[in-house]
Structures are given as C-alpha cells and as structure tokens.
Amino acid sequence: MIDIRFLGGCREVGRMGMLVDTGAEKFLWEYGINVENWGKPIKPEINFDGVFVSHAHLDHSGLLPQIYREGYEGMLYSDPTTIDLLSILLRDSLKIQKSECNDIDFFMEDIKHLERNASFLKAGETQDFTLSNVSFHNAGHIPGSVTTLLESRGKRVLFTGDIKFQGTQLMNGADTNFQNIDVLISESTYSYTNHPDRTVIENGLRKTVQRTIYGGGVCLIPAFAVGRTQEILLNLSDLGVPIYLDGMGVRATEAILRHAKSIKDYKKLSNAFSRAHKVTRGSERDRIIEKPCAIITTAGMLNGGPILSYLSKLHGREDCSLVMTGYQVPGTGGRNLMETGRFVSGEIDVRPRMRIEFLDFSAHTDHDHLIEFYKKVRPKKIVLVHGEKTEEFAKELNGMGFNAVAPKNGDTLRID
Ligand SMILES: [Zn+2]
Ligand SMILES: [Zn+2]
C-alpha cells in the first residue's frame, strides 16, 4: 500500500505539498507557499527518505529551506537548473519576508543547507531507494521542470508538476510516453478553459510593442522572472526595438543560460539576452522611460518589484501600454487591475489611462490538452490538484469514463 497525503495545493493554485508513504520510505514532493498571502501547506513530520521538487516556482518550492531548519538532513532531488533558479528565488523571497512578515520561515543558513544537500537528477534519470525508485521526465513548463514517476510495490504513480505539452519559443513540450500508470496526480490550473492559439498571442504582443513604440510610448511587460521573461524576450528579439530587462529576470536568464540543454534553443536566447539592455540601478529608470522602448520586468502579478516604479510614473500616459502575460492569482494587484480597472499597491491607487492588455502566454497546458493526455496515458485513477476548479473537472472526467477525484488539503489517498 502507498499513502499520499495532500498537504496543500488542493482546490487552489499555490502552496503545493504531498507526503508519499510507501510503508518502507517517506518522500516529500514539493513544499511551496502561496505567493500572494504566504499561505503554507500542512507541516509534515520531518522524517523523510528524500525530498523531490518538480521546478523552481515558489508555489512548489518556497518553503523547502524550512524543512532543513526543522532538522531534515537528507537530499533534495532536483534538476540542476531548478537548484540554480531556486538559489535566486529563495534569496529574494527571504528578503521580501524580512520586510513584510513578522514570523520568518527560514534564514540564509537554511537556504545554504538546502543547496549543499541538493542531489541532481535530470529528466530521464532514476533514483533508487530501498523499495522504490523515482524518475524525472521533461515537463515543458519552465527550464528544469520535470514530471515525477514513482514505482513502488508494483504501482506506478505519476505527478505532472506544472506541465505544458505544446512547445513554446523557450521550451520543448512535455514527455507523454507513460504506460501502466495507476495514479496520475495532475495539475489542473487551466482545467476549465483552452488557451487561444499561441501564434495569435505572439503576434498580438509584437503588434502592441511595435504600435506603442512607434507611437512614442513605453510598453511595460510585467513577467515572472523564471520562464516568462525569457519567453517574452525570445518573442521580441527580432523586432529591432530597444528592449530593457529589469529585476530578477536578468539573473534568472543568466542562470538558465548556464544550463544550455534546459531550453529549446540556447543560441537564440543567448543572442536575445546579450542584445537586451539590462537595468542595473534603480536610478536608471527615469532616463529609460524618456524614450520609446519595451521593458520586461518583475513582478509578473504586479505585487512588487520594479514594475511598480514604472507603473507609478507611466499610468497616466495614453501613449503607453501594459501587457500582462500570465496567470494572475486572486488578490494580487494584477488580478484586481484586470477585474476592476483600478490598481492599488502601497501608496499607489490609480485607474491607469495607458492601454492595458492581457495576453495568455501560459506555461501550463489547458482543458483539451489535459484530456488528450489522459486519453493517451489511460491512468487507472486521476487525482486533480493545483487548480481552482478541480471538483468540476473531476465530475466532467468521471462523466467521460475516467476515475477522477479532487482531494482537499489534508486528505490521504490510499493506493493498494
Ligand atoms: Zn510553475
Ligand atoms: Zn505551480
């Protein structure tokens, strides 16, 4: 028998965490935070035989240093790209925690402890334990992202992590060749909708950037540091317009470029990155916005970072534009702006007059591609996590002949 306890990330997007107990070994899969409200998963007992993380995004990884603070001495199995990116994201997260939170979950020494205990496992590689083995496979979501396959007691459990099946400018699509899967734990961020055609989205971005710049304005593109920044950069690289990179996306791109095989086309990203202007000091920002340009910067959901500085100066200019490029978690400045047209953050409270667009550059798959994947793999059971509408999706899947469930945080699934 295998028990999987869901610590977080059920019926929500954020704070993923699962405790996998094979009877002989205990594994922690993911241990993240809710990036908006610092929501945490249920705290497990610290006695694991291994900790696995599927990719660097903080909703999957943001609390991992706390495990070390609480006494875990074992390995963190992860793709090397993920560890490199985590080093950046966790340090930034610690900085924000220090400025925003009363109780801090971990300290620099814990991040360093995690880094020392990282054991690299790349897509296609397997780690053996006493009874079980765990292998990683390409997930196509961001550089370093993997799906995780556990084989134990004659059962095969596959966790998608965050997954994208279709290739993008940055990434090759996910591996889908899995057979005899007993339990598929599937992300379902976009279980309720399909993404628009990617080419239309890409052309839309290029057109908005060109139109804004030719009209004398500045095009602000808030983007997550890891994955989205590089995808947007690749999309704009051949336009021949001035592009600025500001914030954590610069260091994240440098880290990704240290792992040439983690992306589809190393040369293209390397060239695009070397052509882009990197903003190294906050004092440069006033000068940059004096001339037409595109600025790719953090935070992707407008909840902090240099984007706030740009927005506070440009919101009233009708010749400028703001292009949001990714999922906006409820409660974030970005989500509120999309829903109400009003942007509130700290001292800023405005109704921007600049053109605002949302272009769905998602690094997640969608409704139809999830179902296509389930039809191909034909798992005996589908467990839906990492989505706001998992119960509805489970119903739909059961109506199609699948055996799907949408657990709650704290539930345990027994596989026997
Ligand atoms: Zn992710
Ligand atoms: Zn995620």
Coordinates of C-alpha atoms and ligand atoms in Angstrom, one line a residue:
M1 CA 0.0 0.0 0.0
I2 CA 1.1 3.6 -0.7
D3 CA -0.4 6.5 1.1
I4 CA -0.3 10.0 -0.4
R5 CA -1.3 12.8 2.0
F6 CA -2.1 16.2 0.4
L7 CA -0.5 18.9 2.4
G8 CA -1.5 21.8 0.2
G9 CA -2.3 22.9 -3.3
C10 CA -5.7 21.1 -3.5
R11 CA -8.6 23.1 -4.9
E12 CA -6.3 26.1 -5.2
V13 CA -3.2 27.3 -7.0
G14 CA -0.3 27.6 -4.6
R15 CA 1.5 26.0 -1.6
M16 CA 1.9 22.5 -3.2
G17 CA 2.9 19.8 -0.9
M18 CA 2.5 16.0 -0.8
L19 CA 3.7 13.3 1.6
V20 CA 4.2 10.0 -0.1
D21 CA 4.5 7.0 2.2
T22 CA 5.3 3.6 0.7
G23 CA 5.4 1.8 4.0
A24 CA 9.2 1.5 3.6
E25 CA 10.0 5.1 2.7
K26 CA 8.6 8.5 3.1
F27 CA 9.0 11.2 0.5
L28 CA 8.1 14.8 0.4
W29 CA 7.0 16.0 -3.0
E30 CA 7.1 19.8 -3.3
Y31 CA 6.8 22.2 -0.4
G32 CA 5.7 25.6 -1.6
I33 CA 4.0 28.7 -0.5
N34 CA 1.0 30.8 -1.7
V35 CA 3.0 33.6 -3.3
E36 CA 0.3 36.2 -2.6
N37 CA -0.6 35.6 1.1
W38 CA 2.3 33.4 2.4
G39 CA -0.2 30.6 2.9
K40 CA 1.6 27.4 3.8
P41 CA 0.9 23.7 3.4
I42 CA 0.2 21.5 6.4
K43 CA 3.5 20.9 8.2
P44 CA 4.6 17.3 7.9
E45 CA 6.7 15.3 10.4
I46 CA 10.3 15.7 9.4
N47 CA 11.4 12.1 8.8
F48 CA 11.7 11.7 5.0
D49 CA 14.0 9.5 3.0
G50 CA 14.0 12.0 0.2
V51 CA 12.6 15.3 -0.9
F52 CA 11.7 16.0 -4.5
V53 CA 10.9 19.2 -6.2
S54 CA 9.5 19.5 -9.8
H55 CA 10.6 23.0 -10.6
A56 CA 11.7 26.3 -9.1
H57 CA 8.5 28.2 -8.9
L58 CA 7.8 29.2 -5.3
D59 CA 4.3 27.7 -5.1
H60 CA 6.2 24.3 -5.4
S61 CA 9.5 25.1 -3.6
G62 CA 9.1 28.3 -1.4
L63 CA 9.2 26.5 2.0
L64 CA 11.8 23.9 1.3
P65 CA 14.5 25.6 3.4
Q66 CA 12.2 25.3 6.4
I67 CA 12.5 21.6 6.1
Y68 CA 16.2 21.9 6.8
R69 CA 15.6 24.4 9.6
E70 CA 13.3 21.8 11.2
G71 CA 16.1 19.2 11.2
Y72 CA 15.9 17.4 7.8
E73 CA 19.5 16.3 6.9
G74 CA 18.8 14.3 3.7
M75 CA 18.8 15.0 0.0
L76 CA 16.8 17.3 -2.2
Y77 CA 16.4 15.7 -5.5
S78 CA 16.1 18.2 -8.3
D79 CA 17.2 19.1 -11.8
P80 CA 20.4 21.2 -11.6
T81 CA 18.7 24.1 -13.4
T82 CA 16.0 24.1 -10.7
I83 CA 18.6 24.4 -7.9
D84 CA 20.3 27.3 -9.7
L85 CA 17.0 29.1 -10.1
L86 CA 15.9 28.3 -6.6
S87 CA 19.0 29.9 -5.2
I88 CA 17.9 33.2 -6.7
L89 CA 14.2 32.9 -5.9
L90 CA 14.6 31.8 -2.3
R91 CA 17.1 34.6 -1.5
D92 CA 14.6 37.1 -3.0
S93 CA 11.8 35.5 -1.1
L94 CA 13.8 35.8 2.2
K95 CA 14.4 39.4 1.5
I96 CA 10.6 40.0 1.0
Q97 CA 9.7 38.0 4.1
K98 CA 12.1 40.1 6.2
S99 CA 10.4 43.3 5.0
E100 CA 6.8 42.0 5.1
C101 CA 6.3 39.2 7.6
N102 CA 6.6 39.0 11.3
D103 CA 7.5 35.4 11.5
I104 CA 10.2 34.3 9.1
D105 CA 10.1 30.7 7.9
F106 CA 13.8 30.2 7.3
F107 CA 17.1 32.0 7.1
M108 CA 20.1 32.2 4.8
E109 CA 21.8 29.4 6.6
D110 CA 18.8 27.1 5.7
I111 CA 19.0 28.1 2.0
K112 CA 22.7 27.2 2.0
H113 CA 21.9 23.9 3.8
L114 CA 19.4 23.1 1.1
E115 CA 22.0 24.0 -1.6
R116 CA 24.6 21.7 0.0
N117 CA 22.1 18.8 0.1
A118 CA 21.0 19.1 -3.5
S119 CA 21.3 15.9 -5.4
F120 CA 21.0 16.4 -9.1
L121 CA 18.5 14.3 -11.0
K122 CA 17.9 15.2 -14.6
A123 CA 14.9 14.3 -16.9
G124 CA 15.4 10.7 -17.9
E125 CA 17.3 9.7 -14.8
T126 CA 16.2 7.5 -11.9
Q127 CA 17.0 7.4 -8.2
D128 CA 16.8 4.1 -6.4
F129 CA 15.6 3.7 -2.8
T130 CA 15.2 0.5 -0.7
L131 CA 11.8 -0.4 -2.1
S132 CA 11.0 2.2 -4.7
N133 CA 12.5 4.2 -7.5
V134 CA 11.7 7.7 -8.6
S135 CA 12.5 9.1 -12.1
F136 CA 12.2 12.5 -13.7
H137 CA 10.8 13.3 -17.2
N138 CA 10.6 16.6 -19.1
A139 CA 7.5 18.7 -18.2
G140 CA 7.9 21.5 -20.7
H141 CA 6.8 24.1 -18.2
I142 CA 9.9 26.2 -17.4
P143 CA 13.7 25.3 -17.6
G144 CA 14.4 22.4 -15.3
S145 CA 10.7 21.4 -14.8
V146 CA 10.0 17.7 -14.6
T147 CA 7.2 15.2 -14.1
T148 CA 8.0 12.7 -11.3
L149 CA 7.3 9.0 -11.6
L150 CA 7.3 6.7 -8.5
E151 CA 7.5 3.0 -8.9
S152 CA 6.8 1.1 -5.7
R153 CA 5.1 -2.1 -4.7
G154 CA 4.2 -2.8 -8.2
K155 CA 2.4 0.5 -8.5
R156 CA 3.3 3.5 -10.7
V157 CA 2.4 7.0 -9.6
L158 CA 3.0 9.9 -11.9
F159 CA 2.9 13.6 -10.7
T160 CA 2.8 16.1 -13.6
G161 CA 4.2 19.0 -11.6
D162 CA 3.3 22.0 -13.7
I163 CA 3.1 20.8 -17.3
K164 CA 2.9 22.1 -20.9
F165 CA 2.6 19.7 -23.8
Q166 CA 3.0 22.1 -26.7
G167 CA 6.4 23.5 -27.3
T168 CA 7.0 27.3 -27.0
Q169 CA 9.8 29.6 -28.1
L170 CA 11.6 28.7 -24.9
M171 CA 10.7 25.1 -24.2
N172 CA 10.2 21.7 -25.9
G173 CA 6.8 20.2 -25.0
A174 CA 6.5 17.6 -22.2
D175 CA 7.1 13.9 -22.5
T176 CA 3.9 12.0 -22.7
N177 CA 5.0 8.4 -23.2
F178 CA 3.8 6.8 -20.0
Q179 CA 2.2 3.4 -19.7
N180 CA 0.5 1.4 -16.9
I181 CA 0.0 4.4 -14.7
D182 CA -2.0 3.5 -11.6
V183 CA -2.4 7.0 -10.2
L184 CA -1.8 10.3 -12.2
I185 CA -1.6 13.3 -9.9
S186 CA -2.4 16.1 -12.4
E187 CA -2.1 19.8 -12.2
S188 CA -5.3 21.5 -13.4
T189 CA -4.6 25.2 -13.5
Y190 CA -6.5 25.7 -16.7
S191 CA -8.9 22.7 -16.5
Y192 CA -11.8 25.0 -17.3
T193 CA -10.6 26.7 -20.4
N194 CA -8.4 26.5 -23.5
H195 CA -5.6 28.8 -24.4
P196 CA -6.0 30.9 -27.5
D197 CA -3.8 30.0 -30.5
R198 CA -0.2 30.7 -29.5
T199 CA 0.7 32.3 -32.8
V200 CA -2.2 34.8 -32.4
I201 CA -0.9 35.7 -28.9
E202 CA 2.7 36.1 -30.1
N203 CA 1.7 38.3 -33.0
G204 CA -0.6 40.3 -30.6
L205 CA 2.4 41.0 -28.3
R206 CA 4.7 42.0 -31.2
K207 CA 2.0 44.3 -32.6
T208 CA 1.3 46.0 -29.3
V209 CA 5.0 46.6 -28.7
Q210 CA 5.5 48.0 -32.2
R211 CA 2.4 50.2 -32.1
T212 CA 3.4 51.6 -28.7
I213 CA 7.0 52.3 -29.6
Y214 CA 6.1 53.8 -33.0
G215 CA 3.5 56.0 -31.2
G216 CA 6.3 57.3 -28.9
G217 CA 5.3 55.3 -25.8
V218 CA 6.7 52.8 -23.5
C219 CA 5.4 49.2 -23.4
L220 CA 5.6 47.7 -19.9
I221 CA 5.6 43.9 -19.8
P222 CA 5.4 42.5 -16.3
A223 CA 6.7 38.9 -16.4
F224 CA 7.7 36.2 -14.0
A225 CA 11.4 36.1 -13.7
V226 CA 11.7 32.4 -14.5
G227 CA 10.3 31.2 -17.8
R228 CA 8.1 34.1 -18.8
T229 CA 10.8 36.7 -19.0
Q230 CA 12.8 34.5 -21.4
E231 CA 9.8 33.6 -23.5
I232 CA 8.8 37.3 -24.0
L233 CA 12.4 38.2 -24.7
L234 CA 12.6 35.5 -27.4
N235 CA 9.3 36.7 -28.9
L236 CA 10.6 40.3 -29.2
S237 CA 14.2 39.6 -30.1
D238 CA 13.8 40.1 -33.9
L239 CA 11.7 43.3 -33.8
G240 CA 14.8 45.5 -33.7
V241 CA 13.3 47.7 -31.0
P242 CA 15.0 48.8 -27.7
I243 CA 14.3 46.2 -25.0
Y244 CA 15.1 46.6 -21.4
L245 CA 15.3 43.9 -18.8
D246 CA 14.8 44.9 -15.2
G247 CA 14.7 43.0 -11.9
M248 CA 15.2 39.3 -11.1
G249 CA 14.6 38.2 -14.7
V250 CA 18.2 39.3 -15.5
R251 CA 19.8 36.9 -13.0
A252 CA 17.3 34.2 -13.8
T253 CA 18.2 34.4 -17.5
E254 CA 21.9 34.1 -16.7
A255 CA 21.2 31.1 -14.6
I256 CA 19.1 29.4 -17.4
L257 CA 21.9 30.1 -19.9
R258 CA 24.3 28.1 -17.6
H259 CA 22.1 25.1 -18.5
A260 CA 22.1 25.1 -22.3
K261 CA 20.2 21.8 -22.5
S262 CA 17.3 23.0 -20.3
I263 CA 15.9 25.1 -23.2
K264 CA 15.0 24.5 -26.8
D265 CA 17.4 26.9 -28.5
Y266 CA 20.4 28.1 -26.4
K267 CA 21.9 30.2 -29.1
K268 CA 18.7 32.2 -29.7
L269 CA 18.2 33.0 -26.1
S270 CA 21.8 33.8 -25.6
N271 CA 21.8 36.3 -28.5
A272 CA 18.5 37.9 -27.4
F273 CA 19.8 38.3 -23.9
S274 CA 23.1 39.9 -25.0
R275 CA 21.2 42.4 -27.2
A276 CA 18.8 43.4 -24.5
H277 CA 19.7 46.3 -22.1
K278 CA 20.0 45.3 -18.5
V279 CA 18.9 47.8 -15.9
T280 CA 21.4 47.5 -13.1
R281 CA 20.5 50.5 -10.9
G282 CA 17.1 51.9 -9.9
S283 CA 18.3 55.4 -10.8
E284 CA 18.4 54.5 -14.5
R285 CA 14.6 54.0 -14.7
D286 CA 13.7 57.7 -15.1
R287 CA 16.1 58.1 -18.0
I288 CA 14.9 54.8 -19.7
I289 CA 11.3 55.9 -19.9
E290 CA 12.1 59.2 -21.6
K291 CA 12.4 57.3 -24.9
P292 CA 10.1 54.7 -26.6
C293 CA 11.0 51.2 -25.6
A294 CA 9.7 47.8 -24.2
I295 CA 10.5 47.0 -20.6
I296 CA 10.3 43.4 -19.4
T297 CA 10.3 43.3 -15.6
T298 CA 9.1 41.7 -12.4
A299 CA 6.7 41.1 -10.7
G300 CA 4.5 39.3 -13.1
M301 CA 1.4 39.8 -11.0
L302 CA 2.3 43.4 -10.1
N303 CA 2.7 42.5 -6.5
G304 CA 6.1 44.2 -6.0
G305 CA 9.4 44.7 -7.9
P306 CA 10.5 47.4 -10.4
I307 CA 7.1 47.2 -12.3
L308 CA 5.6 49.4 -9.5
S309 CA 8.1 52.1 -10.1
Y310 CA 7.4 52.2 -13.8
L311 CA 3.6 52.0 -13.3
S312 CA 3.6 54.8 -10.9
K313 CA 5.3 57.1 -13.5
L314 CA 3.5 55.9 -16.7
H315 CA 0.0 55.0 -15.6
G316 CA -1.5 58.3 -16.8
R317 CA 0.1 58.2 -20.3
E318 CA -2.3 57.1 -23.0
D319 CA 0.6 56.5 -25.5
C320 CA 2.0 53.8 -23.2
S321 CA 0.8 50.3 -22.7
L322 CA 0.8 47.5 -20.1
V323 CA 0.8 43.9 -21.3
M324 CA 0.1 41.2 -18.7
T325 CA 1.4 37.9 -19.8
G326 CA 0.4 35.3 -17.3
Y327 CA -2.0 33.9 -14.7
Q328 CA -2.9 36.4 -12.1
V329 CA -3.6 34.9 -8.6
P330 CA -6.8 36.2 -7.0
G331 CA -5.9 39.0 -4.6
T332 CA -2.9 40.2 -6.5
G333 CA -2.6 43.7 -7.9
G334 CA -2.6 42.3 -11.4
R335 CA -5.8 40.3 -10.9
N336 CA -7.6 43.3 -9.3
L337 CA -6.5 45.6 -12.1
M338 CA -7.9 43.1 -14.7
E339 CA -11.2 42.8 -12.8
T340 CA -11.8 46.4 -11.8
G341 CA -9.5 48.7 -13.9
R342 CA -8.1 50.1 -10.6
F343 CA -4.6 49.4 -9.4
V344 CA -3.8 49.6 -5.7
S345 CA -0.4 48.9 -4.2
G346 CA 1.1 50.6 -1.1
E347 CA 1.0 54.3 -1.9
I348 CA -0.2 53.8 -5.4
D349 CA -4.0 53.9 -6.1
V350 CA -4.8 54.7 -9.7
R351 CA -7.0 53.9 -12.7
P352 CA -4.4 53.7 -15.4
R353 CA -5.1 55.5 -18.6
M354 CA -2.5 53.5 -20.5
R355 CA -3.7 50.8 -22.8
I356 CA -4.0 47.5 -20.8
E357 CA -3.9 44.1 -22.5
F358 CA -3.9 40.6 -21.3
L359 CA -2.1 38.1 -23.5
D360 CA -2.2 34.5 -22.3
F361 CA 1.4 33.3 -22.6
S362 CA 0.7 30.4 -20.3
A363 CA 3.4 27.9 -19.4
H364 CA 0.6 25.5 -18.4
T365 CA -1.4 23.2 -20.5
D366 CA -5.2 23.6 -20.9
H367 CA -8.5 21.7 -20.8
D368 CA -8.4 19.9 -24.2
H369 CA -4.7 19.0 -23.9
L370 CA -5.1 17.6 -20.4
I371 CA -7.9 15.4 -21.7
E372 CA -5.8 14.4 -24.7
F373 CA -3.0 13.4 -22.3
Y374 CA -5.4 11.4 -20.0
K375 CA -6.7 9.5 -23.1
K376 CA -3.2 8.7 -24.2
V377 CA -2.0 7.5 -20.8
R378 CA -5.2 6.0 -19.6
P379 CA -4.3 6.1 -15.9
K380 CA -6.5 3.9 -13.5
K381 CA -7.1 7.0 -11.3
I382 CA -6.7 10.7 -11.8
V383 CA -6.1 13.0 -8.8
L384 CA -6.6 16.6 -9.6
V385 CA -4.5 19.2 -7.8
H386 CA -3.1 22.7 -8.4
G387 CA -6.4 24.2 -9.7
E388 CA -9.3 26.4 -8.6
K389 CA -11.9 24.2 -10.3
T390 CA -10.8 20.7 -9.6
E391 CA -14.2 19.4 -8.3
E392 CA -16.0 20.5 -11.5
F393 CA -13.2 18.9 -13.6
A394 CA -13.4 15.6 -11.7
K395 CA -17.1 15.5 -12.4
E396 CA -16.5 16.1 -16.1
L397 CA -13.8 13.5 -16.3
N398 CA -16.0 10.9 -14.5
G399 CA -18.7 11.6 -17.0
M400 CA -16.2 10.7 -19.7
G401 CA -15.4 7.3 -18.1
F402 CA -12.3 8.3 -16.2
N403 CA -11.9 7.7 -12.5
A404 CA -11.1 11.2 -11.2
V405 CA -11.0 12.7 -7.7
A406 CA -10.4 16.2 -6.4
P407 CA -9.0 15.8 -2.9
K408 CA -9.0 18.5 -0.2
N409 CA -5.9 19.7 1.7
G410 CA -5.3 17.2 4.5
D411 CA -6.9 14.2 2.7
T412 CA -5.0 11.0 2.3
L413 CA -5.3 8.8 -0.8
R414 CA -4.5 5.1 -0.3
I415 CA -3.3 3.1 -3.2
D416 CA -3.5 -0.7 -2.8
Ligands
ZN1 ZN 5.2 26.6 -12.1
ZN2 ZN 2.6 25.9 -9.9

